[in-house]
Tab-separated table of C-alpha atoms and ligand atoms in Angstrom:
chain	number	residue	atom	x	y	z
A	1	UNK	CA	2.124	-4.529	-35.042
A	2	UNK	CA	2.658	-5.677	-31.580
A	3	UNK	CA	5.035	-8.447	-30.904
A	4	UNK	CA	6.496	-10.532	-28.037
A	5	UNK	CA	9.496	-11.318	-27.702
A	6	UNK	CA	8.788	-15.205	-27.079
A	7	UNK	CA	12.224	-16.361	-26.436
A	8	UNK	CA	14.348	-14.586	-23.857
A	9	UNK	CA	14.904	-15.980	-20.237
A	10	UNK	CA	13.924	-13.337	-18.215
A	11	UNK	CA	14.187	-14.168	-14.560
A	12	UNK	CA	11.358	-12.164	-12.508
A	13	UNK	CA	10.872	-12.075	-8.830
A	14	UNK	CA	7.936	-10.587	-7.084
A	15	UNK	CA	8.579	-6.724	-6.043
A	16	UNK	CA	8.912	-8.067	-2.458
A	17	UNK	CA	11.438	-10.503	-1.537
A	18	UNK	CA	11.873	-11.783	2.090
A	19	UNK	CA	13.353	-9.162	4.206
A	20	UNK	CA	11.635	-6.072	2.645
A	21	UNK	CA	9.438	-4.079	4.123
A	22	UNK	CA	9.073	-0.285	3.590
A	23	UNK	CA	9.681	2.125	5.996
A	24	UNK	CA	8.359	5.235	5.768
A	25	UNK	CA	9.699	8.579	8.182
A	26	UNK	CA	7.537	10.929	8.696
A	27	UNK	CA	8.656	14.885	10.316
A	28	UNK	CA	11.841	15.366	10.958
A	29	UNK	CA	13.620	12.409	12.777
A	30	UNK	CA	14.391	13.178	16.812
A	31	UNK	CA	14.640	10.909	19.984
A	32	UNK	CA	11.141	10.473	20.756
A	33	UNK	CA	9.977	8.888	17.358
A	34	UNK	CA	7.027	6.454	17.575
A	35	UNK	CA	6.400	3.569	15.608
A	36	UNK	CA	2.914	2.489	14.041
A	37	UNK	CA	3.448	-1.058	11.900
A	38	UNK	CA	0.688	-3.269	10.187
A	39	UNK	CA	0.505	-5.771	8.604
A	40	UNK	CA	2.689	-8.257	10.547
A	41	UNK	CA	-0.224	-10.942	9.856
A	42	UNK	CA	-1.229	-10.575	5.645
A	43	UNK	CA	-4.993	-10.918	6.516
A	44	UNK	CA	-5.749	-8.349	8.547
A	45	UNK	CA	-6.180	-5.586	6.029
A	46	UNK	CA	-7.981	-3.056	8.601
A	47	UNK	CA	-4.259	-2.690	10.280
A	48	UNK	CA	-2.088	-2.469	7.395
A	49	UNK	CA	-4.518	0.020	5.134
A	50	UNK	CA	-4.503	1.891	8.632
A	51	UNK	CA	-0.535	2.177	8.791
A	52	UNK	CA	-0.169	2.687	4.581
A	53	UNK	CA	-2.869	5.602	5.311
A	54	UNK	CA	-1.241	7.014	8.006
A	55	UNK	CA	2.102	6.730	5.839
A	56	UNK	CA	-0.066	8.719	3.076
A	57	UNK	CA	-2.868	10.775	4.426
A	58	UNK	CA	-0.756	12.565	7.137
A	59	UNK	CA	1.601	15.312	7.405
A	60	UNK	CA	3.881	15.265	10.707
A	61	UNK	CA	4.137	18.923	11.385
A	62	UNK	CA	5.830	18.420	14.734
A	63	UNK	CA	7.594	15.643	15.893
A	64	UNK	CA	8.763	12.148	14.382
A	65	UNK	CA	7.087	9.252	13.165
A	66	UNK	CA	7.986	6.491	11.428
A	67	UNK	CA	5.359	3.757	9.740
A	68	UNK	CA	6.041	0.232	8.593
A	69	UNK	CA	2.731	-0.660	6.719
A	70	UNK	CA	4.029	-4.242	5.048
A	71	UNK	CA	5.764	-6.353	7.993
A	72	UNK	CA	4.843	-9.160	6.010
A	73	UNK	CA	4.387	-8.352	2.199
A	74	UNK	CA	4.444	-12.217	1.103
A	75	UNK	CA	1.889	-12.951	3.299
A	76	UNK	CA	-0.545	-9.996	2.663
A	77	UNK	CA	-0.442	-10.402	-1.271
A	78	UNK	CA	-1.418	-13.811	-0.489
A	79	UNK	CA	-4.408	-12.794	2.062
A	80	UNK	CA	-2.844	-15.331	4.180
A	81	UNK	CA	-2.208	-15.077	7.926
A	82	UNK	CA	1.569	-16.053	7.728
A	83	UNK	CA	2.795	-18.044	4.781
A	84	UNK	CA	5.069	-19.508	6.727
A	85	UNK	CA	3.505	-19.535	10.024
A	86	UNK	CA	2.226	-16.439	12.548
A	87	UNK	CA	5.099	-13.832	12.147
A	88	UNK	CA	4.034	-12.334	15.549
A	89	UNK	CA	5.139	-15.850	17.544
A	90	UNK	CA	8.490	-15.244	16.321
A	91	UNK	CA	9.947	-12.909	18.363
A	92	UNK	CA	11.523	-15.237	20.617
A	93	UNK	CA	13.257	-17.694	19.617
A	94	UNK	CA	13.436	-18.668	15.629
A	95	UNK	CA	15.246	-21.036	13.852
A	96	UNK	CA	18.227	-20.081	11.675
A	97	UNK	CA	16.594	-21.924	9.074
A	98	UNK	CA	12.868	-20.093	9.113
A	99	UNK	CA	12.640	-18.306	6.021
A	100	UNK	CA	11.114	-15.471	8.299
A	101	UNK	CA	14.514	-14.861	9.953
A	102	UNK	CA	15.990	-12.418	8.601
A	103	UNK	CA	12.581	-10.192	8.559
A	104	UNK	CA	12.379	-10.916	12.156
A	105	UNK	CA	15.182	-9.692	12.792
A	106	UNK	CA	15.369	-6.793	10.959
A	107	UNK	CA	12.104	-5.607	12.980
A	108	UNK	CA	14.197	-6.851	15.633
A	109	UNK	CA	16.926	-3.820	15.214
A	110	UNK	CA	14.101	-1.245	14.364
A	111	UNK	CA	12.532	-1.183	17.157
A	112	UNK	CA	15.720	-1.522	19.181
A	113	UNK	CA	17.176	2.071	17.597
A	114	UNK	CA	17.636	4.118	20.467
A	115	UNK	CA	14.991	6.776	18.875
A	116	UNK	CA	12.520	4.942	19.005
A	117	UNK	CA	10.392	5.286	22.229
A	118	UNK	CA	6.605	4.126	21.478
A	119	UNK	CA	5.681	1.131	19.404
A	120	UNK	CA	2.050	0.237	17.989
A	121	UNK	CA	0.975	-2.644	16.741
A	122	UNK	CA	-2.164	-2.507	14.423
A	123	UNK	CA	-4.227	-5.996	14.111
A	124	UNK	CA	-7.866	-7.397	12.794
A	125	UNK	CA	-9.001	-9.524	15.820
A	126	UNK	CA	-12.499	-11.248	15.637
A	127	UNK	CA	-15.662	-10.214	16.955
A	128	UNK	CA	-15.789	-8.084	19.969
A	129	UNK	CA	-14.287	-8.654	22.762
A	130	UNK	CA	-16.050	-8.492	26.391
A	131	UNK	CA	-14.830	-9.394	29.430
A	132	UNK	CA	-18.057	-11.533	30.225
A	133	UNK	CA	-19.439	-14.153	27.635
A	134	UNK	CA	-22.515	-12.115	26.417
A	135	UNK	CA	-23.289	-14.711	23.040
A	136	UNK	CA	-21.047	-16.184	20.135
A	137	UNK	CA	-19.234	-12.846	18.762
A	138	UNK	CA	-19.380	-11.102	22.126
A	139	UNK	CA	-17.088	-12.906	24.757
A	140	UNK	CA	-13.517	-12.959	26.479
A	141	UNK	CA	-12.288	-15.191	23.548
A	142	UNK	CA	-13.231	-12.307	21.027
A	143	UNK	CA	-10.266	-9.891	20.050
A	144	UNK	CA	-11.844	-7.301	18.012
A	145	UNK	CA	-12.276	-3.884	19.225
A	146	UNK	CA	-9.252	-3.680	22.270
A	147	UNK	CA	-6.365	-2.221	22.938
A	148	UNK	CA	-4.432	-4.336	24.071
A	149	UNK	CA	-1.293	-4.562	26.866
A	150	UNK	CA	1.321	-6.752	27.907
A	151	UNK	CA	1.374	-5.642	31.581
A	152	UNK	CA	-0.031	-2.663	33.479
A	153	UNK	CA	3.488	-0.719	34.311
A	154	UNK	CA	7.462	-0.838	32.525
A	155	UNK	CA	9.284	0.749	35.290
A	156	UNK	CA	11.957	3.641	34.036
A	157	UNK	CA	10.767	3.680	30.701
A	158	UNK	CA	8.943	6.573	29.046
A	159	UNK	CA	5.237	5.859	28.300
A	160	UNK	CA	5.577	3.245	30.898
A	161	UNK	CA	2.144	3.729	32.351
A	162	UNK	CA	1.239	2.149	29.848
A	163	UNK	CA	-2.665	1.080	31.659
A	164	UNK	CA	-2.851	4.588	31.871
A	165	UNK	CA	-2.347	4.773	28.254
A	166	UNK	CA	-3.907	2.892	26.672
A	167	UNK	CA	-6.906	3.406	29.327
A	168	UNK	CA	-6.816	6.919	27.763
A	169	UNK	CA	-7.289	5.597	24.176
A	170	UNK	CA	-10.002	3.424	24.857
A	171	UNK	CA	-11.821	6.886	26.723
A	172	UNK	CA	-11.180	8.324	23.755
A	173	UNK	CA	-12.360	5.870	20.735
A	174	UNK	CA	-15.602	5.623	22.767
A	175	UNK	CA	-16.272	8.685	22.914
A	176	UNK	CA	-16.663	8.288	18.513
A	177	UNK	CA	-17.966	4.895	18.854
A	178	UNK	CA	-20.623	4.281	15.294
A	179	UNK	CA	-22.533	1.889	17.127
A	180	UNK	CA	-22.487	1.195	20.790
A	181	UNK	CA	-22.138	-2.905	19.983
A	182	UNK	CA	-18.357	-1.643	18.918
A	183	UNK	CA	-17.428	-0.575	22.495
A	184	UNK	CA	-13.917	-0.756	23.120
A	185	UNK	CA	-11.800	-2.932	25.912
A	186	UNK	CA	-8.473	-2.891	27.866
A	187	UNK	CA	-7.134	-6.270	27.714
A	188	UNK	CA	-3.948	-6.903	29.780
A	189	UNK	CA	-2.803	-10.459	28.466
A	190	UNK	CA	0.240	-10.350	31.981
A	191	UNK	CA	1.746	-12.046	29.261
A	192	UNK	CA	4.935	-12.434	31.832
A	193	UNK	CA	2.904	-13.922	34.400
A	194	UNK	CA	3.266	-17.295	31.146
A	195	UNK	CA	0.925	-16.068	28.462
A	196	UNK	CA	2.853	-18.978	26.036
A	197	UNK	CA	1.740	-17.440	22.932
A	198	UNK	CA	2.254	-13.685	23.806
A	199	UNK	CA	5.787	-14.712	25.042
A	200	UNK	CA	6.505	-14.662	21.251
A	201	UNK	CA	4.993	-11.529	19.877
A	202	UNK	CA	6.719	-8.349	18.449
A	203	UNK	CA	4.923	-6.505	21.445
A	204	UNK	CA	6.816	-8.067	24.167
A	205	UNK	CA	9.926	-8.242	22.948
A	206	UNK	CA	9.308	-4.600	22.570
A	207	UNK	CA	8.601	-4.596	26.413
A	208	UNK	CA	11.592	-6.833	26.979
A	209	UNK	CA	14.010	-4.661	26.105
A	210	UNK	CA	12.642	-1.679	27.789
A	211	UNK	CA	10.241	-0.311	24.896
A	212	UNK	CA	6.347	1.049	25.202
A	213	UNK	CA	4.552	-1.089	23.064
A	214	UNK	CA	0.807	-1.240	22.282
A	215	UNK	CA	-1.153	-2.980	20.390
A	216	UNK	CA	-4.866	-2.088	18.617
A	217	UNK	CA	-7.084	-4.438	17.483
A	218	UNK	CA	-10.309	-3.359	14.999
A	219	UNK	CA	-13.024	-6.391	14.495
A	220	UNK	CA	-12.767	-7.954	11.637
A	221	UNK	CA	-16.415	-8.004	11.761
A	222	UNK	CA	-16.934	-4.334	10.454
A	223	UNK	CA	-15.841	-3.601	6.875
A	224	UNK	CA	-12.389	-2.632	6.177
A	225	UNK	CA	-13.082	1.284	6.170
A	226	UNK	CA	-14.559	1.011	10.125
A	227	UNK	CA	-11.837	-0.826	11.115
A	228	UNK	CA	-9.405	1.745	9.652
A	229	UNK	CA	-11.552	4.823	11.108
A	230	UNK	CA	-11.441	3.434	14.806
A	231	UNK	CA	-7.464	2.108	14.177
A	232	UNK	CA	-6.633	6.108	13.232
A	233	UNK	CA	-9.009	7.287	16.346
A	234	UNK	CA	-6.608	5.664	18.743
A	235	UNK	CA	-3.097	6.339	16.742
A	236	UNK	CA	-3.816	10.013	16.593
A	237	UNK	CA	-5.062	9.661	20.751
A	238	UNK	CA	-0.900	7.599	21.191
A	239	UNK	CA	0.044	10.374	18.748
A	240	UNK	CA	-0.731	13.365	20.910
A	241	UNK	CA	0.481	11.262	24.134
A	242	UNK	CA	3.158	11.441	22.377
A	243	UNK	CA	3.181	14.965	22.025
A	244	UNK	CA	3.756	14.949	17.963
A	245	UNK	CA	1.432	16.987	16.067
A	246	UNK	CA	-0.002	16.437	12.547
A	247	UNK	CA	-2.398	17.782	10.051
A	248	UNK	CA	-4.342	14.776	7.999
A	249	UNK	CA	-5.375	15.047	4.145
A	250	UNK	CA	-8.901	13.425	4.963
A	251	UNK	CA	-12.188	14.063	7.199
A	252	UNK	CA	-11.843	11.159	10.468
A	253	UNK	CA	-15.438	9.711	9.415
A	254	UNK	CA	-16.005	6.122	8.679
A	255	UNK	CA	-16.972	7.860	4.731
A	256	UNK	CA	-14.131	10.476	4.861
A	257	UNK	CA	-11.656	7.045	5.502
A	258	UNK	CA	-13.373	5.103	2.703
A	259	UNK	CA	-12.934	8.027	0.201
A	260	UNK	CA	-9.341	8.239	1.322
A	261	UNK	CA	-8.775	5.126	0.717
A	262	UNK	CA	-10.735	4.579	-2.882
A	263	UNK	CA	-8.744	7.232	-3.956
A	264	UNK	CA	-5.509	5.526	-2.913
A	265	UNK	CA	-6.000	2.772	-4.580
A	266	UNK	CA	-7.563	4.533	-7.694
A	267	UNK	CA	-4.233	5.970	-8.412
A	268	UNK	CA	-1.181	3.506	-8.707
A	269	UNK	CA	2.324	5.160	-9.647
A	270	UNK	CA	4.918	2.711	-10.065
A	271	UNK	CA	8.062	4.480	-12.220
A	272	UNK	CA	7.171	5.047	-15.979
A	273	UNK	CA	3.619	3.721	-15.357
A	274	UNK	CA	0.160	4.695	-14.213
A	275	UNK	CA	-2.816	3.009	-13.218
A	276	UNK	CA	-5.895	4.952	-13.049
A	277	UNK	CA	-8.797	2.744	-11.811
A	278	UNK	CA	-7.650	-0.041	-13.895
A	279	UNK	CA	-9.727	-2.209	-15.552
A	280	UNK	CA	-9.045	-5.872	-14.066
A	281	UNK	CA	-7.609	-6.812	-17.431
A	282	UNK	CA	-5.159	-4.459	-19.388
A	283	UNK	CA	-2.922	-5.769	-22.772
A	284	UNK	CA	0.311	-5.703	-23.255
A	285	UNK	CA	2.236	-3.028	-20.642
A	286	UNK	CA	5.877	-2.602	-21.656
A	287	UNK	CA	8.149	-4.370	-19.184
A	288	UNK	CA	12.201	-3.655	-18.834
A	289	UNK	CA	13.849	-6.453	-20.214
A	290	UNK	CA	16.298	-6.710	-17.201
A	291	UNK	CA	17.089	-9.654	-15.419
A	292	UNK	CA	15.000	-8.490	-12.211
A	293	UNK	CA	11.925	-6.524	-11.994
A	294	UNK	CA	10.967	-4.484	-9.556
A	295	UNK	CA	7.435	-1.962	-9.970
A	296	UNK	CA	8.998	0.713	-8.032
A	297	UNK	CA	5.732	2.020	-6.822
A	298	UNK	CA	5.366	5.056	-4.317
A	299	UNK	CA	3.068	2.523	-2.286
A	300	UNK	CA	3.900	0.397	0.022
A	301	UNK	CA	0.784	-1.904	-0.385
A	302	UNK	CA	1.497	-2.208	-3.908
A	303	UNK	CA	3.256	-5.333	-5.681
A	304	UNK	CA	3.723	-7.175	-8.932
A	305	UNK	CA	3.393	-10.846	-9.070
A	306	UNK	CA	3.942	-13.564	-12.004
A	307	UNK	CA	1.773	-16.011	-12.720
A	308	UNK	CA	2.539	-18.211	-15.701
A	309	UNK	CA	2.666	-15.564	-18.627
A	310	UNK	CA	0.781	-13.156	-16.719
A	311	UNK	CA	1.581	-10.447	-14.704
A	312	UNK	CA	-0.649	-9.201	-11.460
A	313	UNK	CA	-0.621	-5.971	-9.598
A	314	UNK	CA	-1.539	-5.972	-6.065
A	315	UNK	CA	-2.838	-3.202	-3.593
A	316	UNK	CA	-3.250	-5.161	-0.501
A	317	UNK	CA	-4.659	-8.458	-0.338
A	318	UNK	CA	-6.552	-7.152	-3.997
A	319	UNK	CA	-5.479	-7.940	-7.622
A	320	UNK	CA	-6.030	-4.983	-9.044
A	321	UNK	CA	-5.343	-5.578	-12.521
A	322	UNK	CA	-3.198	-8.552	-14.669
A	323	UNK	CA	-1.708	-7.677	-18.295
A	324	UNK	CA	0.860	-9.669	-20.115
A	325	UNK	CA	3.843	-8.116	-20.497
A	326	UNK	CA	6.249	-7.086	-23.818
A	327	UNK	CA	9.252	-6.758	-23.377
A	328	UNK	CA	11.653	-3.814	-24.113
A	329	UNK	CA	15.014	-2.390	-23.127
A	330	UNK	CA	14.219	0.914	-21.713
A	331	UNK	CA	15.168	4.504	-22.691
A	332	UNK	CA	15.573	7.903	-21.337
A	333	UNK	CA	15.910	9.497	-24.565
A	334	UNK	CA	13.181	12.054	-23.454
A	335	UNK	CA	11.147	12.833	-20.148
A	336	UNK	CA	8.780	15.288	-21.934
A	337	UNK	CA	6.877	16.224	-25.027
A	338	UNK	CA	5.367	18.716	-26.513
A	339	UNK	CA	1.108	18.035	-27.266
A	340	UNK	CA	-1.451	20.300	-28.230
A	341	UNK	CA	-4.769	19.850	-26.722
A	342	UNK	CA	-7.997	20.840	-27.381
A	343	UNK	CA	-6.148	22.704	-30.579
A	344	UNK	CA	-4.321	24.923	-28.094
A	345	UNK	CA	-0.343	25.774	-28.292
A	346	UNK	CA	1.392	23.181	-27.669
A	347	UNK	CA	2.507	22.472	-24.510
A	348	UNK	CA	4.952	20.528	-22.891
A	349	UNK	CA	4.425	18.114	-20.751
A	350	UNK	CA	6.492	15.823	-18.276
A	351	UNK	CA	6.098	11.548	-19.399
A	352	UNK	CA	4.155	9.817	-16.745
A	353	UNK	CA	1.422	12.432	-16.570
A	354	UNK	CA	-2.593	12.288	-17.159
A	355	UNK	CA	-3.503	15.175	-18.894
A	356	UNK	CA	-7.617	16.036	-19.319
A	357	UNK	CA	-9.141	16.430	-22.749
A	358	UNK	CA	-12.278	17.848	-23.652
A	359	UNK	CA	-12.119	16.768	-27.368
A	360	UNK	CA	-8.853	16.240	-29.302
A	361	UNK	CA	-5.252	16.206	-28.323
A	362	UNK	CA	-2.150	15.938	-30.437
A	363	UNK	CA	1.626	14.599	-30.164
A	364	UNK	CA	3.900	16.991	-31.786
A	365	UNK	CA	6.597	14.933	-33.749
A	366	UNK	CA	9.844	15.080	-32.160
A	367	UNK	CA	12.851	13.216	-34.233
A	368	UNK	CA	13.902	9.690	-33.197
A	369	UNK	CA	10.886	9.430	-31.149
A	370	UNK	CA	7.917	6.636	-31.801
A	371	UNK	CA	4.391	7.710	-30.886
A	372	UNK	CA	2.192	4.782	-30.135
A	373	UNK	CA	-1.567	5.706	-29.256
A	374	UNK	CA	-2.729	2.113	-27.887
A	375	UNK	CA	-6.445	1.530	-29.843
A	376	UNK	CA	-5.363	3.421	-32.595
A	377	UNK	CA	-4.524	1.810	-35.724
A	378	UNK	CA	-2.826	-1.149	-36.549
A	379	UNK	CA	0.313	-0.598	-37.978
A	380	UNK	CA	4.302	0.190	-36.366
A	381	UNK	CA	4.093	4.081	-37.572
A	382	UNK	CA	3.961	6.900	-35.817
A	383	UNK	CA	1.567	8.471	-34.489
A	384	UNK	CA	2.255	11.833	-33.963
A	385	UNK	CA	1.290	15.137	-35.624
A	386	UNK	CA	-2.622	13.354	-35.530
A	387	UNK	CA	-5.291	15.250	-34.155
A	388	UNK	CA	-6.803	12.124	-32.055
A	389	UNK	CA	-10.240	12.836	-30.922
A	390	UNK	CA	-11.756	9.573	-28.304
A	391	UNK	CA	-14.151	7.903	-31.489
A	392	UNK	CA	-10.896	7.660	-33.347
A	393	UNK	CA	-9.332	4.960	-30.544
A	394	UNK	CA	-11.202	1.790	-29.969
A	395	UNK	CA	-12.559	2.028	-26.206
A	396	UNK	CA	-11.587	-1.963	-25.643
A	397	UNK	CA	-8.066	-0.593	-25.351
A	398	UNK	CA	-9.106	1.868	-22.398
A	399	UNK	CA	-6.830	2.019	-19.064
A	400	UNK	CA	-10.036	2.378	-16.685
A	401	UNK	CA	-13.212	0.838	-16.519
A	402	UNK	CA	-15.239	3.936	-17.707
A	403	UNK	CA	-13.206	3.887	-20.748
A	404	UNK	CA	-12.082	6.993	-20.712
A	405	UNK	CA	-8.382	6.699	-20.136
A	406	UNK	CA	-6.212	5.890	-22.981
A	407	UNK	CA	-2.214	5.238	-23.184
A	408	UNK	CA	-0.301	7.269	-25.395
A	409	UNK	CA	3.262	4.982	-25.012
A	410	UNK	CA	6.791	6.949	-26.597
A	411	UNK	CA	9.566	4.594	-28.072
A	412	UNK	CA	13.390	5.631	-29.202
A	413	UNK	CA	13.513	4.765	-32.985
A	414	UNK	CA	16.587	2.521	-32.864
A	415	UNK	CA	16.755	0.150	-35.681
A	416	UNK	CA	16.390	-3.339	-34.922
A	417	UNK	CA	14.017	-3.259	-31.897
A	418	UNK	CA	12.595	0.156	-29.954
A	419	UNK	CA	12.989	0.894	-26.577
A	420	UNK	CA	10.578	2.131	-24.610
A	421	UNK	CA	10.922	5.588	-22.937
A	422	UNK	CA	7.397	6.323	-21.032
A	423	UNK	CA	3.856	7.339	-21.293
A	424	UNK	CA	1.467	9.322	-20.518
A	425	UNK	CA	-2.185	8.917	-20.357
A	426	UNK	CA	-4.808	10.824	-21.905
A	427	UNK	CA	-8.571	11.332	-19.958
A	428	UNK	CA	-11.038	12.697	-22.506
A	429	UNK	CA	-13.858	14.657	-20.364
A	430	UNK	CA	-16.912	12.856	-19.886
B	1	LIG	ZN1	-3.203	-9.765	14.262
């Protein structure tokens, strides 16, 4: 039987407090180590999938590179420009009392580490730009599609030129342009010539204290996997400017980037659980009964969110999935077990794995350890030492929307109340 505990006072707070971003290294740290962020503005998804790719789809086989996908978490998982204003007008001067200020500065000091020599900015701007006023999506109001500059030169500084640049990257992601409509644009904004606004970006405070800093910009009226296809054209183009070298996990091709990224986000690991293209409801999940919870997932894009009883996970500006939780104390009583499957030997195998399944598998009993099969029976016994084949667990109880991914959850027999140690989830073969 499966019951809540309905009276504890559990404090929760999102996964991503103010101040947290995630910064991922890539190759092996030197003194010419670019840096790609997204994200800075939460509804601009083309930039920060772009960055969380890069962070996941590349290998840095020469050279450093470090990626900060999430510059503003808050305001991505509420697919809101800035929550508290436009982060990227804050790089001047900011109130003590903005709740933005200690993010701000915390970019602040990043990009100010001596190692740090290149900085890109990835962004979603609208329509496309052109530097003559061609119709209503295709003028010099129109961001999408540039790269973008705060002034031609930074004297003394390495990738100074940076005209030349980013002149070079725009060469380049026209050369793979999809549709000759997407053509791409150097915009210099002379933003020290009394651009107001630019003043106050991340870019040219970059600039101001003697740093190369570009920015892309992808339309926001192409779908999310075109942006990110022409965003990694012109990283990879600063990339080799840059003189690091990399091997990536995926074909460059507007449907190589969308299967990359389908199969990020069909795959959530976050500690003792997995989501394998969740449905966009699951049951009960078992939740630490800590004061704070955090999903520590390996993503940077994802979070968990309350709402009222209900718990959400988020890739991006997506709910994924909501479940309510149940609360346990957690154990680590055991971080494998041994299961037979298809009738084979038992093997064993290591909690917070999917294992395939062509028609049965079974749990081999292993003392002071609760098996829990979710959809299969009804009762608080275990549930090992049964040869479970998929008509024997009710498919309402599935992980995935094809119903073919159950949870097979492991509890420490401890008198009063279980704890929870792990799972592992079983596919049966289609
Ligand atoms: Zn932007």
């Amino acid at each position: 039987m499966r019951k809540i505990i309905a009276f504890l006072t559990i404090f929760i707070f999102a996964s991503y407090a103010y101040g947290e971003f995630s910064l991922i290294k890539l190759g092996i740290d030197n003194n010419n180590t670019v840096l790609v962020t997204g994200g800075i503005q939460g509804d601009e998804p083309g930039g920060f999938m772009s960055a969380n790719l890069l962070a996941r789809g590349y290998e840095i086989t020469s050279g450093s590179l470090y990626v900060v996908p999430n510059l503003n978490m808050p305001s991505i998982i509420k697919k809101s420009r800035g929550i508290n204003g436009d982060m990227n007008r804050k790089f001047d001067t900011l109130s003590d009392k903005d709740p933005e200020k200690d993010i701000v500065e915390q970019i602040k000091s990043l990009v100010l580490q001596p190692n740090i020599t290149m900085l890109i900015n990835l962004h979603d701007g609208s329509g496309f730009y052109r530097p003559k006023y061609i119709n209503k999506t295709m003028n010099p109001n129109r961001w999408g599609n540039i790269a973008i500059i705060d002034q031609a030169t930074l004297e003394g500084v390495l990738y100074g030129n940076l005209e030349e640049i980013a002149n070079k990257v725009v060469d380049k992601l026209n050369t793979k342009l999809l549709n000759t409509t997407h053509k791409y644009h150097l915009r210099n904004t002379h933003t020290s010539d009394g651009d107001k606004e630019m003043l106050k970006s991340l870019s040219y405070f970059a600039i101001k204290n003697g740093k190369a800093a570009y920015a892309n910009e992808a339309s926001k009226t192409l779908p999310v996997h075109e942006r990110v296809y022409y965003h990694l054209i012109a990283v990879e183009e600063y990339l080799k400017i840059a003189g690091i070298e990399f091997k990536r996990k995926f074909e460059l091709t507007p449907k190589g980037v969308k299967k990359a990224l389908d199969e990020d986000l069909s795959m959530l690991v976050c500690g003792k659980f997995m989501f394998y293209s969740p449905k966009s409801r699951l049951g009960y999940i078992p939740l630490p009964s800590d004061a704070q919870i955090k999903l520590d997932c390996d993503n940077a894009l994802v979070a968990l969110t309350k709402n009222k009883n209900e718990y959400n996970i988020h890739y991006g500006n997506r709910i994924v999935t909501r479940f309510t939780p149940e609360f346990f104390e957690y154990s680590n009583l055991i971080d494998e077990i041994g299961i037979s499957i298809d009738g084979n030997e038992p093997e064993f195998i290591k909690l917070g794995q999917k294992i395939m399944v062509k028609n049965s598998f079974k749990i081999i009993k292993k003392d002071g350890v609760r098996t829990n099969i979710i959809g299969y029976g009804t009762t608080r016994e275990d549930e090992s030492d049964i040869k479970m084949s998929k008509n024997m667990i009710k498919s309402r109880f599935s992980m995935d929307k094809s119903e073919q991914i159950y949870r097979v959850e492991f509890y420490e027999d401890s008198g009063l109340k279980d704890k929870f140690i792990g799972m592992i989830l079983v596919e049966f073969a289609k």
